[in-house]
Amino acid sequence: MIERNAELYGAASPEALAAETYENYKRFVNPPLARVMKLSGSPVEVRARGCTIWDHTGKPYLDFAGGYGVFTVGYSHPRVVAAVRAQLELIALSGKTMFNVLLGRAARRLAELAPGELQISFWCNSGTEAIEGAIKLARAATGRAKIVSTLDAYHGKTLGALSVSGRESFQSPFRPLLADSLCIAYGDAGALEPALQDAAAFVVEPVQGEGGVNVPPEGYLTAVREACDRTGALFVADEVQTGLGRCGFRFGCDRDGVVPDVMTLAKGLSGGVVPVGAFISKADVWKRAFGNAPLVHTSTFGGAEIACAAALAAMDVLEEDGLADCARARGEQLLSGARAIAREYPAVVREARGLGLLVGVELTHEGYGGYIIPEMLKAGVTAAWTLNQQRVIRLEPPLVVSEAEIERALAALRAGVAASYSKLGDLCA
């Protein structure tokens, strides 16, 4: 297997493949990132299936970073791969001047799965593109400019999406961003109505992922829906990370049983094979925004046949295999185990929280994370920080993860926490 891994990429040996990849990153991709990844012991990924990635030496890793939520149906799911291969033999990218069968079918299927009256969708290539489109739709539909979001939110890194994200360190190098954007406290129902006066939209994650896996109080999204109704602002649910089964519900907003005006999706929509993003809106909202201007918002690659084939297969797997229910059951197991580790090592772990298979382990000091994650990697389990909260380790495996794989990841986490405490002691003392 080691020889085959090197052979697949045309390298003389695993060591040569690793050296070549590091040099390319250092010279042509991202020099500082290359150094950080090398220091942390990051290997080279060469193949993956299910919940497992193999590196250039043939070592397997149980993936609990999960592409930050992309691999809901696992890596290389056979149904998704087969759908993409079959479509490649017909037409991969749309010529754009004719009707696209796969786009129509994917849009219809998404409308069938989406809550309430969400009906008309625009297909793109990523979550940040979906957010950009939702912002444009909201402004066009309402005739208002102000977009409200939440502190510690993450909606993407294009200029519009960055404008409604909630971390100054990502925003400051690129100011001025969109005017008329405002962040309020996440989960605070009392802050909604004053902020939403004269707003085009409120953009909110049902659970903040990059913000530190922050789960709002039950009923928060109900309060959002009511405040938007009273003020005329559109309720935009960013389900890029929380949607399609991740949180133990088909969509994160289903926890409160609410229907947003617009929902953004990506990550799991791709089936882990082809990049796909979309936003879906109520028909009346879409018509107010784009009803008289069908080409005012378009995408050359969005809605391509190959991407829609992947999305259709992924949505079918999600439903037919009951992956939202799997996420709820395995998520309870993962969260319970993480909380047991927190009780065992209170000097290191402040809290474990989450919903479904989106679990955050908050450390008492971010210095522990730089030790725990590499230790888990040595044990053959990947994990990742949350982008806006470096003290929070995110556990986000594919929804097809097994009970035994959850226990293996928890064992690696416990060993990493124990080793960090043994090595570093109480950093908060």
Tab-separated table of C-alpha atoms in Angstrom:
chain	number	residue	atom	x	y	z
A	1	MET	CA	0.000	0.000	0.000
A	2	ILE	CA	2.840	2.438	0.813
A	3	GLU	CA	4.422	1.839	-2.586
A	4	ARG	CA	1.045	2.183	-4.310
A	5	ASN	CA	0.353	5.514	-2.595
A	6	ALA	CA	3.621	6.934	-3.886
A	7	GLU	CA	3.112	5.372	-7.319
A	8	LEU	CA	-0.354	6.943	-7.680
A	9	TYR	CA	1.173	10.416	-7.482
A	10	GLY	CA	4.260	9.653	-9.533
A	11	ALA	CA	6.754	9.979	-6.675
A	12	ALA	CA	9.757	7.722	-6.145
A	13	SER	CA	8.913	7.107	-2.477
A	14	PRO	CA	6.608	8.310	0.302
A	15	GLU	CA	9.411	10.523	1.601
A	16	ALA	CA	9.888	12.086	-1.850
A	17	LEU	CA	6.143	12.741	-2.122
A	18	ALA	CA	6.095	14.479	1.279
A	19	ALA	CA	9.162	16.574	0.460
A	20	GLU	CA	7.758	17.622	-2.913
A	21	THR	CA	4.403	18.614	-1.415
A	22	TYR	CA	5.956	20.653	1.387
A	23	GLU	CA	8.245	22.469	-1.060
A	24	ASN	CA	5.308	23.301	-3.349
A	25	TYR	CA	3.298	24.657	-0.421
A	26	LYS	CA	6.272	26.678	0.805
A	27	ARG	CA	7.033	28.207	-2.590
A	28	PHE	CA	3.713	28.359	-4.431
A	29	VAL	CA	0.738	27.912	-2.058
A	30	ASN	CA	1.082	29.518	1.383
A	31	PRO	CA	4.572	29.762	2.917
A	32	PRO	CA	3.597	30.498	6.555
A	33	LEU	CA	0.880	27.832	6.502
A	34	ALA	CA	3.404	25.337	5.147
A	35	ARG	CA	5.689	25.979	8.115
A	36	VAL	CA	2.863	25.692	10.654
A	37	MET	CA	1.600	22.434	9.147
A	38	LYS	CA	5.091	20.944	9.074
A	39	LEU	CA	5.759	21.891	12.696
A	40	SER	CA	2.450	20.332	13.768
A	41	GLY	CA	3.371	17.066	12.064
A	42	SER	CA	0.774	17.207	9.283
A	43	PRO	CA	1.249	14.327	6.839
A	44	VAL	CA	0.213	14.232	3.166
A	45	GLU	CA	-3.271	12.902	2.419
A	46	VAL	CA	-3.397	10.517	-0.537
A	47	ARG	CA	-6.734	8.696	-0.399
A	48	ALA	CA	-9.860	8.419	1.741
A	49	ARG	CA	-13.019	6.379	2.170
A	50	GLY	CA	-15.800	6.420	4.732
A	51	CYS	CA	-14.422	8.062	7.881
A	52	THR	CA	-10.774	7.295	7.143
A	53	ILE	CA	-7.930	9.168	5.423
A	54	TRP	CA	-4.650	7.438	4.538
A	55	ASP	CA	-1.412	9.393	4.437
A	56	HIS	CA	1.618	9.033	2.173
A	57	THR	CA	3.106	6.307	4.382
A	58	GLY	CA	-0.072	4.235	4.381
A	59	LYS	CA	-1.076	5.204	7.931
A	60	PRO	CA	-4.871	5.505	8.434
A	61	TYR	CA	-6.478	8.407	10.311
A	62	LEU	CA	-10.001	8.496	11.659
A	63	ASP	CA	-11.189	11.910	10.456
A	64	PHE	CA	-12.929	13.889	13.195
A	65	ALA	CA	-12.196	17.214	11.481
A	66	GLY	CA	-14.373	16.043	8.614
A	67	GLY	CA	-13.443	18.793	6.172
A	68	TYR	CA	-15.116	21.213	8.617
A	69	GLY	CA	-18.465	19.605	7.866
A	70	VAL	CA	-18.146	18.632	4.199
A	71	PHE	CA	-18.080	14.864	4.503
A	72	THR	CA	-21.541	14.163	5.897
A	73	VAL	CA	-21.916	10.959	3.858
A	74	GLY	CA	-18.242	10.064	4.310
A	75	TYR	CA	-15.390	10.141	1.849
A	76	SER	CA	-15.938	8.643	-1.618
A	77	HIS	CA	-19.445	7.409	-0.945
A	78	PRO	CA	-20.063	4.829	-3.701
A	79	ARG	CA	-23.455	6.234	-4.705
A	80	VAL	CA	-22.125	9.769	-5.037
A	81	VAL	CA	-19.018	8.645	-6.918
A	82	ALA	CA	-21.117	6.502	-9.262
A	83	ALA	CA	-23.504	9.389	-9.987
A	84	VAL	CA	-20.614	11.718	-10.789
A	85	ARG	CA	-18.871	9.149	-12.999
A	86	ALA	CA	-22.057	8.492	-14.942
A	87	GLN	CA	-22.675	12.198	-15.456
A	88	LEU	CA	-19.096	12.705	-16.690
A	89	GLU	CA	-19.926	10.497	-19.653
A	90	LEU	CA	-22.808	12.785	-20.639
A	91	ILE	CA	-22.025	16.440	-19.842
A	92	ALA	CA	-20.023	17.774	-16.890
A	93	LEU	CA	-20.464	21.551	-17.089
A	94	SER	CA	-23.453	23.459	-18.380
A	95	GLY	CA	-23.287	25.342	-21.669
A	96	LYS	CA	-25.698	27.825	-20.035
A	97	THR	CA	-27.762	28.529	-23.189
A	98	MET	CA	-30.018	25.458	-22.774
A	99	PHE	CA	-32.076	23.902	-20.003
A	100	ASN	CA	-30.074	21.809	-17.514
A	101	VAL	CA	-31.886	18.593	-16.497
A	102	LEU	CA	-29.780	17.983	-13.382
A	103	LEU	CA	-30.144	21.550	-12.091
A	104	GLY	CA	-33.918	21.298	-12.326
A	105	ARG	CA	-33.973	17.966	-10.530
A	106	ALA	CA	-31.577	19.095	-7.788
A	107	ALA	CA	-33.554	22.296	-7.179
A	108	ARG	CA	-36.800	20.336	-6.974
A	109	ARG	CA	-35.304	17.805	-4.549
A	110	LEU	CA	-33.907	20.540	-2.323
A	111	ALA	CA	-37.337	22.211	-2.219
A	112	GLU	CA	-38.890	18.874	-1.192
A	113	LEU	CA	-36.467	18.549	1.729
A	114	ALA	CA	-36.377	22.186	2.837
A	115	PRO	CA	-38.787	23.349	5.536
A	116	GLY	CA	-42.020	25.191	4.830
A	117	GLU	CA	-42.388	27.307	1.720
A	118	LEU	CA	-38.712	27.475	0.760
A	119	GLN	CA	-38.892	26.793	-2.948
A	120	ILE	CA	-36.629	28.627	-5.412
A	121	SER	CA	-32.903	27.981	-5.246
A	122	PHE	CA	-29.773	29.467	-6.776
A	123	TRP	CA	-26.852	27.073	-7.161
A	124	CYS	CA	-23.233	28.108	-6.779
A	125	ASN	CA	-19.930	26.593	-5.656
A	126	SER	CA	-19.375	27.400	-1.976
A	127	GLY	CA	-20.911	28.616	1.244
A	128	THR	CA	-19.487	32.106	0.971
A	129	GLU	CA	-21.003	32.465	-2.513
A	130	ALA	CA	-24.354	31.377	-1.112
A	131	ILE	CA	-24.113	34.053	1.586
A	132	GLU	CA	-23.172	36.694	-0.998
A	133	GLY	CA	-26.247	35.758	-3.005
A	134	ALA	CA	-28.492	35.836	0.070
A	135	ILE	CA	-27.262	39.340	0.964
A	136	LYS	CA	-27.977	40.566	-2.565
A	137	LEU	CA	-31.412	38.932	-2.555
A	138	ALA	CA	-32.289	40.502	0.807
A	139	ARG	CA	-31.291	43.996	-0.295
A	140	ALA	CA	-33.110	43.685	-3.601
A	141	ALA	CA	-36.262	42.194	-2.069
A	142	THR	CA	-36.613	44.703	0.767
A	143	GLY	CA	-35.114	47.872	-0.689
A	144	ARG	CA	-33.110	48.190	2.536
A	145	ALA	CA	-29.333	48.119	3.009
A	146	LYS	CA	-28.583	47.113	6.614
A	147	ILE	CA	-27.556	43.499	7.245
A	148	VAL	CA	-27.464	42.301	10.858
A	149	SER	CA	-25.481	39.280	12.039
A	150	THR	CA	-23.928	38.062	15.285
A	151	LEU	CA	-20.679	38.369	17.190
A	152	ASP	CA	-18.325	35.421	16.600
A	153	ALA	CA	-20.318	34.436	13.506
A	154	TYR	CA	-18.543	32.988	10.502
A	155	HIS	CA	-20.190	33.319	7.096
A	156	GLY	CA	-17.194	33.235	4.746
A	157	LYS	CA	-14.263	35.342	3.607
A	158	THR	CA	-15.415	37.125	0.461
A	159	LEU	CA	-16.005	40.816	1.134
A	160	GLY	CA	-19.764	40.646	1.560
A	161	ALA	CA	-19.705	37.497	3.688
A	162	LEU	CA	-16.808	38.869	5.725
A	163	SER	CA	-18.804	42.041	6.383
A	164	VAL	CA	-21.449	40.024	8.237
A	165	SER	CA	-18.993	37.783	10.067
A	166	GLY	CA	-18.165	38.556	13.671
A	167	ARG	CA	-14.404	38.591	14.126
A	168	GLU	CA	-12.493	41.839	13.768
A	169	SER	CA	-9.099	40.212	13.150
A	170	PHE	CA	-10.343	38.748	9.870
A	171	GLN	CA	-12.052	41.989	8.864
A	172	SER	CA	-9.536	44.708	9.698
A	173	PRO	CA	-7.008	44.055	6.877
A	174	PHE	CA	-9.756	44.466	4.288
A	175	ARG	CA	-11.713	47.483	5.474
A	176	PRO	CA	-13.769	49.266	4.334
A	177	LEU	CA	-16.214	46.388	4.023
A	178	LEU	CA	-19.927	46.652	3.239
A	179	ALA	CA	-21.533	49.655	4.814
A	180	ASP	CA	-24.624	49.185	6.967
A	181	SER	CA	-23.573	45.940	8.611
A	182	LEU	CA	-24.047	45.306	12.331
A	183	CYS	CA	-23.222	42.472	14.743
A	184	ILE	CA	-25.230	41.738	17.879
A	185	ALA	CA	-24.816	39.156	20.660
A	186	TYR	CA	-25.604	35.596	19.608
A	187	GLY	CA	-28.471	33.897	21.412
A	188	ASP	CA	-29.784	37.136	22.949
A	189	ALA	CA	-33.441	37.403	21.931
A	190	GLY	CA	-33.761	40.813	23.577
A	191	ALA	CA	-31.195	42.329	21.198
A	192	LEU	CA	-33.065	41.336	18.049
A	193	GLU	CA	-35.887	43.795	17.527
A	194	PRO	CA	-33.965	47.031	18.188
A	195	ALA	CA	-31.213	45.935	15.800
A	196	LEU	CA	-33.579	44.776	13.058
A	197	GLN	CA	-35.387	48.085	12.628
A	198	ASP	CA	-34.896	49.080	8.964
A	199	ALA	CA	-32.739	45.991	8.312
A	200	ALA	CA	-32.829	44.019	5.092
A	201	ALA	CA	-31.931	40.779	6.824
A	202	PHE	CA	-30.709	38.989	9.905
A	203	VAL	CA	-28.104	36.364	8.989
A	204	VAL	CA	-27.628	33.728	11.684
A	205	GLU	CA	-26.247	30.216	12.180
A	206	PRO	CA	-28.550	27.781	14.033
A	207	VAL	CA	-25.365	26.710	15.848
A	208	GLN	CA	-22.201	28.789	15.594
A	209	GLY	CA	-19.517	26.490	14.241
A	210	GLU	CA	-16.375	28.571	13.870
A	211	GLY	CA	-17.511	30.746	16.765
A	212	GLY	CA	-16.777	27.878	19.138
A	213	VAL	CA	-19.703	25.468	18.649
A	214	ASN	CA	-22.119	27.764	20.444
A	215	VAL	CA	-25.615	26.321	20.807
A	216	PRO	CA	-28.287	28.976	21.426
A	217	PRO	CA	-31.100	28.495	23.927
A	218	GLU	CA	-34.071	26.567	22.591
A	219	GLY	CA	-36.577	29.048	21.225
A	220	TYR	CA	-33.944	31.532	20.045
A	221	LEU	CA	-34.709	30.940	16.368
A	222	THR	CA	-38.418	31.251	17.145
A	223	ALA	CA	-37.663	34.692	18.578
A	224	VAL	CA	-35.649	35.478	15.441
A	225	ARG	CA	-38.599	34.516	13.244
A	226	GLU	CA	-40.989	36.685	15.272
A	227	ALA	CA	-38.635	39.695	15.334
A	228	CYS	CA	-38.101	39.483	11.583
A	229	ASP	CA	-41.861	39.323	11.020
A	230	ARG	CA	-42.426	42.407	13.152
A	231	THR	CA	-39.650	44.478	11.552
A	232	GLY	CA	-39.874	43.331	7.938
A	233	ALA	CA	-36.309	41.993	7.908
A	234	LEU	CA	-35.656	38.711	6.140
A	235	PHE	CA	-34.566	35.754	8.260
A	236	VAL	CA	-31.509	34.211	6.561
A	237	ALA	CA	-30.469	30.898	8.142
A	238	ASP	CA	-26.843	30.051	7.397
A	239	GLU	CA	-27.051	26.251	7.284
A	240	VAL	CA	-23.760	25.798	5.440
A	241	GLN	CA	-22.353	23.817	8.374
A	242	THR	CA	-25.472	22.893	10.361
A	243	GLY	CA	-27.727	21.711	7.538
A	244	LEU	CA	-28.316	18.321	5.944
A	245	GLY	CA	-28.297	16.216	9.087
A	246	ARG	CA	-25.219	17.582	10.863
A	247	CYS	CA	-27.030	18.663	14.042
A	248	GLY	CA	-29.302	15.639	14.326
A	249	PHE	CA	-32.079	17.342	12.361
A	250	ARG	CA	-32.466	17.620	8.610
A	251	PHE	CA	-31.701	21.325	9.054
A	252	GLY	CA	-30.538	23.149	12.162
A	253	CYS	CA	-33.576	25.436	12.163
A	254	ASP	CA	-35.802	22.356	12.536
A	255	ARG	CA	-34.749	22.225	16.202
A	256	ASP	CA	-37.057	25.182	16.838
A	257	GLY	CA	-39.494	24.252	14.075
A	258	VAL	CA	-39.101	27.558	12.233
A	259	VAL	CA	-38.984	28.395	8.535
A	260	PRO	CA	-36.522	31.097	7.446
A	261	ASP	CA	-37.081	33.299	4.424
A	262	VAL	CA	-33.750	32.249	2.953
A	263	MET	CA	-31.448	29.319	3.726
A	264	THR	CA	-27.831	28.962	2.609
A	265	LEU	CA	-26.205	25.570	2.079
A	266	ALA	CA	-22.885	24.082	0.945
A	267	LYS	CA	-20.427	21.629	2.615
A	268	GLY	CA	-22.543	18.459	3.002
A	269	LEU	CA	-24.574	19.298	-0.102
A	270	SER	CA	-21.576	18.226	-2.182
A	271	GLY	CA	-21.494	14.620	-1.042
A	272	GLY	CA	-17.802	15.201	-0.446
A	273	VAL	CA	-16.980	14.835	-4.135
A	274	VAL	CA	-17.700	18.053	-6.071
A	275	PRO	CA	-17.943	21.579	-4.567
A	276	VAL	CA	-21.588	22.696	-4.362
A	277	GLY	CA	-23.341	25.630	-2.712
A	278	ALA	CA	-26.882	26.981	-2.900
A	279	PHE	CA	-29.342	29.346	-1.333
A	280	ILE	CA	-33.054	28.658	-1.334
A	281	SER	CA	-35.788	31.206	-0.646
A	282	LYS	CA	-39.510	31.558	-0.425
A	283	ALA	CA	-41.006	32.191	-3.859
A	284	ASP	CA	-42.423	35.620	-3.006
A	285	VAL	CA	-39.055	36.795	-1.677
A	286	TRP	CA	-37.236	35.610	-4.790
A	287	LYS	CA	-39.789	37.238	-7.078
A	288	ARG	CA	-39.503	40.572	-5.273
A	289	ALA	CA	-35.733	40.482	-5.715
A	290	PHE	CA	-35.169	38.901	-9.104
A	291	GLY	CA	-38.599	38.479	-10.696
A	292	ASN	CA	-38.010	41.170	-13.294
A	293	ALA	CA	-34.277	40.644	-13.723
A	294	PRO	CA	-33.463	36.936	-14.324
A	295	LEU	CA	-29.788	37.572	-15.109
A	296	VAL	CA	-28.941	40.079	-12.378
A	297	HIS	CA	-27.341	37.323	-10.260
A	298	THR	CA	-25.638	34.436	-12.094
A	299	SER	CA	-22.718	32.004	-11.834
A	300	THR	CA	-20.742	30.472	-14.686
A	301	PHE	CA	-19.975	27.227	-12.874
A	302	GLY	CA	-22.902	27.190	-10.431
A	303	GLY	CA	-25.444	24.434	-10.995
A	304	ALA	CA	-23.185	22.437	-13.303
A	305	GLU	CA	-24.479	18.982	-14.160
A	306	ILE	CA	-21.654	17.163	-12.394
A	307	ALA	CA	-22.206	19.164	-9.188
A	308	CYS	CA	-25.956	18.640	-9.250
A	309	ALA	CA	-25.463	14.899	-9.801
A	310	ALA	CA	-23.335	14.792	-6.655
A	311	ALA	CA	-25.871	16.837	-4.674
A	312	LEU	CA	-28.795	14.677	-5.780
A	313	ALA	CA	-27.004	11.498	-4.741
A	314	ALA	CA	-25.927	13.030	-1.417
A	315	MET	CA	-29.481	14.162	-0.606
A	316	ASP	CA	-30.792	10.670	-1.406
A	317	VAL	CA	-28.195	9.027	0.862
A	318	LEU	CA	-29.011	11.498	3.651
A	319	GLU	CA	-32.691	10.581	3.549
A	320	GLU	CA	-32.599	6.895	2.716
A	321	ASP	CA	-29.884	6.074	5.269
A	322	GLY	CA	-31.461	8.210	8.008
A	323	LEU	CA	-28.242	10.132	8.611
A	324	ALA	CA	-29.875	12.876	10.688
A	325	ASP	CA	-31.006	10.204	13.163
A	326	CYS	CA	-27.510	8.699	13.082
A	327	ALA	CA	-26.038	12.119	13.850
A	328	ARG	CA	-28.355	12.502	16.833
A	329	ALA	CA	-27.511	9.101	18.316
A	330	ARG	CA	-23.767	9.210	17.677
A	331	GLY	CA	-23.686	12.872	18.698
A	332	GLU	CA	-25.139	12.029	22.095
A	333	GLN	CA	-22.455	9.370	22.496
A	334	LEU	CA	-19.676	11.765	21.469
A	335	LEU	CA	-20.880	14.625	23.645
A	336	SER	CA	-21.385	12.369	26.661
A	337	GLY	CA	-17.857	11.012	26.284
A	338	ALA	CA	-16.351	14.476	25.875
A	339	ARG	CA	-18.170	15.680	28.993
A	340	ALA	CA	-16.787	12.724	30.943
A	341	ILE	CA	-13.274	13.788	29.905
A	342	ALA	CA	-14.068	17.343	31.047
A	343	ARG	CA	-15.081	16.031	34.473
A	344	GLU	CA	-11.907	13.924	34.621
A	345	TYR	CA	-9.571	16.790	33.662
A	346	PRO	CA	-11.222	20.056	34.774
A	347	ALA	CA	-7.892	21.880	34.760
A	348	VAL	CA	-7.640	21.298	30.998
A	349	VAL	CA	-11.243	21.077	29.693
A	350	ARG	CA	-13.680	23.793	30.701
A	351	GLU	CA	-16.733	22.452	28.896
A	352	ALA	CA	-17.976	20.196	26.109
A	353	ARG	CA	-21.047	21.269	24.143
A	354	GLY	CA	-22.706	20.655	20.822
A	355	LEU	CA	-25.692	19.457	18.836
A	356	GLY	CA	-25.635	16.248	16.839
A	357	LEU	CA	-22.228	15.561	15.351
A	358	LEU	CA	-21.000	19.121	15.800
A	359	VAL	CA	-19.222	19.036	19.168
A	360	GLY	CA	-16.872	21.582	20.696
A	361	VAL	CA	-14.423	20.895	23.522
A	362	GLU	CA	-13.511	24.196	25.171
A	363	LEU	CA	-10.139	24.228	26.898
A	364	THR	CA	-9.256	26.345	29.896
A	365	HIS	CA	-6.212	27.685	28.018
A	366	GLU	CA	-5.493	27.687	24.292
A	367	GLY	CA	-1.966	26.449	24.996
A	368	TYR	CA	-3.352	22.956	25.580
A	369	GLY	CA	-4.760	22.727	22.078
A	370	GLY	CA	-1.360	22.970	20.460
A	371	TYR	CA	-0.443	19.803	22.329
A	372	ILE	CA	-3.723	17.850	22.260
A	373	ILE	CA	-4.401	17.989	18.501
A	374	PRO	CA	-0.892	16.762	17.501
A	375	GLU	CA	-1.169	13.999	20.111
A	376	MET	CA	-4.492	12.913	18.615
A	377	LEU	CA	-2.894	12.957	15.170
A	378	LYS	CA	-0.120	10.649	16.387
A	379	ALA	CA	-2.863	8.314	17.629
A	380	GLY	CA	-4.459	8.329	14.180
A	381	VAL	CA	-7.367	10.714	14.810
A	382	THR	CA	-7.737	14.176	13.266
A	383	ALA	CA	-9.391	17.143	14.959
A	384	ALA	CA	-9.353	20.908	14.415
A	385	TRP	CA	-9.703	24.201	16.221
A	386	THR	CA	-12.680	26.445	15.591
A	387	LEU	CA	-11.580	29.439	13.578
A	388	ASN	CA	-12.864	32.195	15.873
A	389	GLN	CA	-12.106	30.495	19.205
A	390	GLN	CA	-8.668	28.916	19.453
A	391	ARG	CA	-9.537	27.380	22.828
A	392	VAL	CA	-12.238	25.188	21.269
A	393	ILE	CA	-11.400	21.874	19.602
A	394	ARG	CA	-14.080	20.881	17.122
A	395	LEU	CA	-15.114	17.249	16.630
A	396	GLU	CA	-17.105	16.919	13.400
A	397	PRO	CA	-16.898	13.422	11.886
A	398	PRO	CA	-18.915	12.144	8.932
A	399	LEU	CA	-22.495	11.231	9.827
A	400	VAL	CA	-21.762	7.618	8.854
A	401	VAL	CA	-19.351	7.259	11.798
A	402	SER	CA	-19.795	4.093	13.858
A	403	GLU	CA	-20.165	3.645	17.616
A	404	ALA	CA	-16.727	1.992	17.720
A	405	GLU	CA	-15.142	4.870	15.809
A	406	ILE	CA	-16.626	7.361	18.278
A	407	GLU	CA	-15.059	5.412	21.149
A	408	ARG	CA	-11.708	5.341	19.374
A	409	ALA	CA	-11.778	9.123	18.892
A	410	LEU	CA	-12.735	9.662	22.535
A	411	ALA	CA	-9.832	7.473	23.627
A	412	ALA	CA	-7.455	9.587	21.517
A	413	LEU	CA	-8.918	12.795	22.953
A	414	ARG	CA	-8.616	11.503	26.536
A	415	ALA	CA	-5.008	10.450	25.936
A	416	GLY	CA	-4.201	13.837	24.391
A	417	VAL	CA	-5.768	15.727	27.296
A	418	ALA	CA	-3.957	13.535	29.826
A	419	ALA	CA	-0.620	13.979	28.039
A	420	SER	CA	-1.083	17.750	27.806
A	421	TYR	CA	-1.798	17.994	31.527
A	422	SER	CA	1.170	15.784	32.356
A	423	LYS	CA	3.447	17.858	30.142
A	424	LEU	CA	2.137	21.392	30.769
A	425	GLY	CA	0.485	21.200	34.167
A	426	ASP	CA	-2.214	23.697	35.149
A	427	LEU	CA	-1.745	26.644	32.762
A	428	CYS	CA	-4.398	28.649	34.573
A	429	ALA	CA	-2.938	28.265	38.046
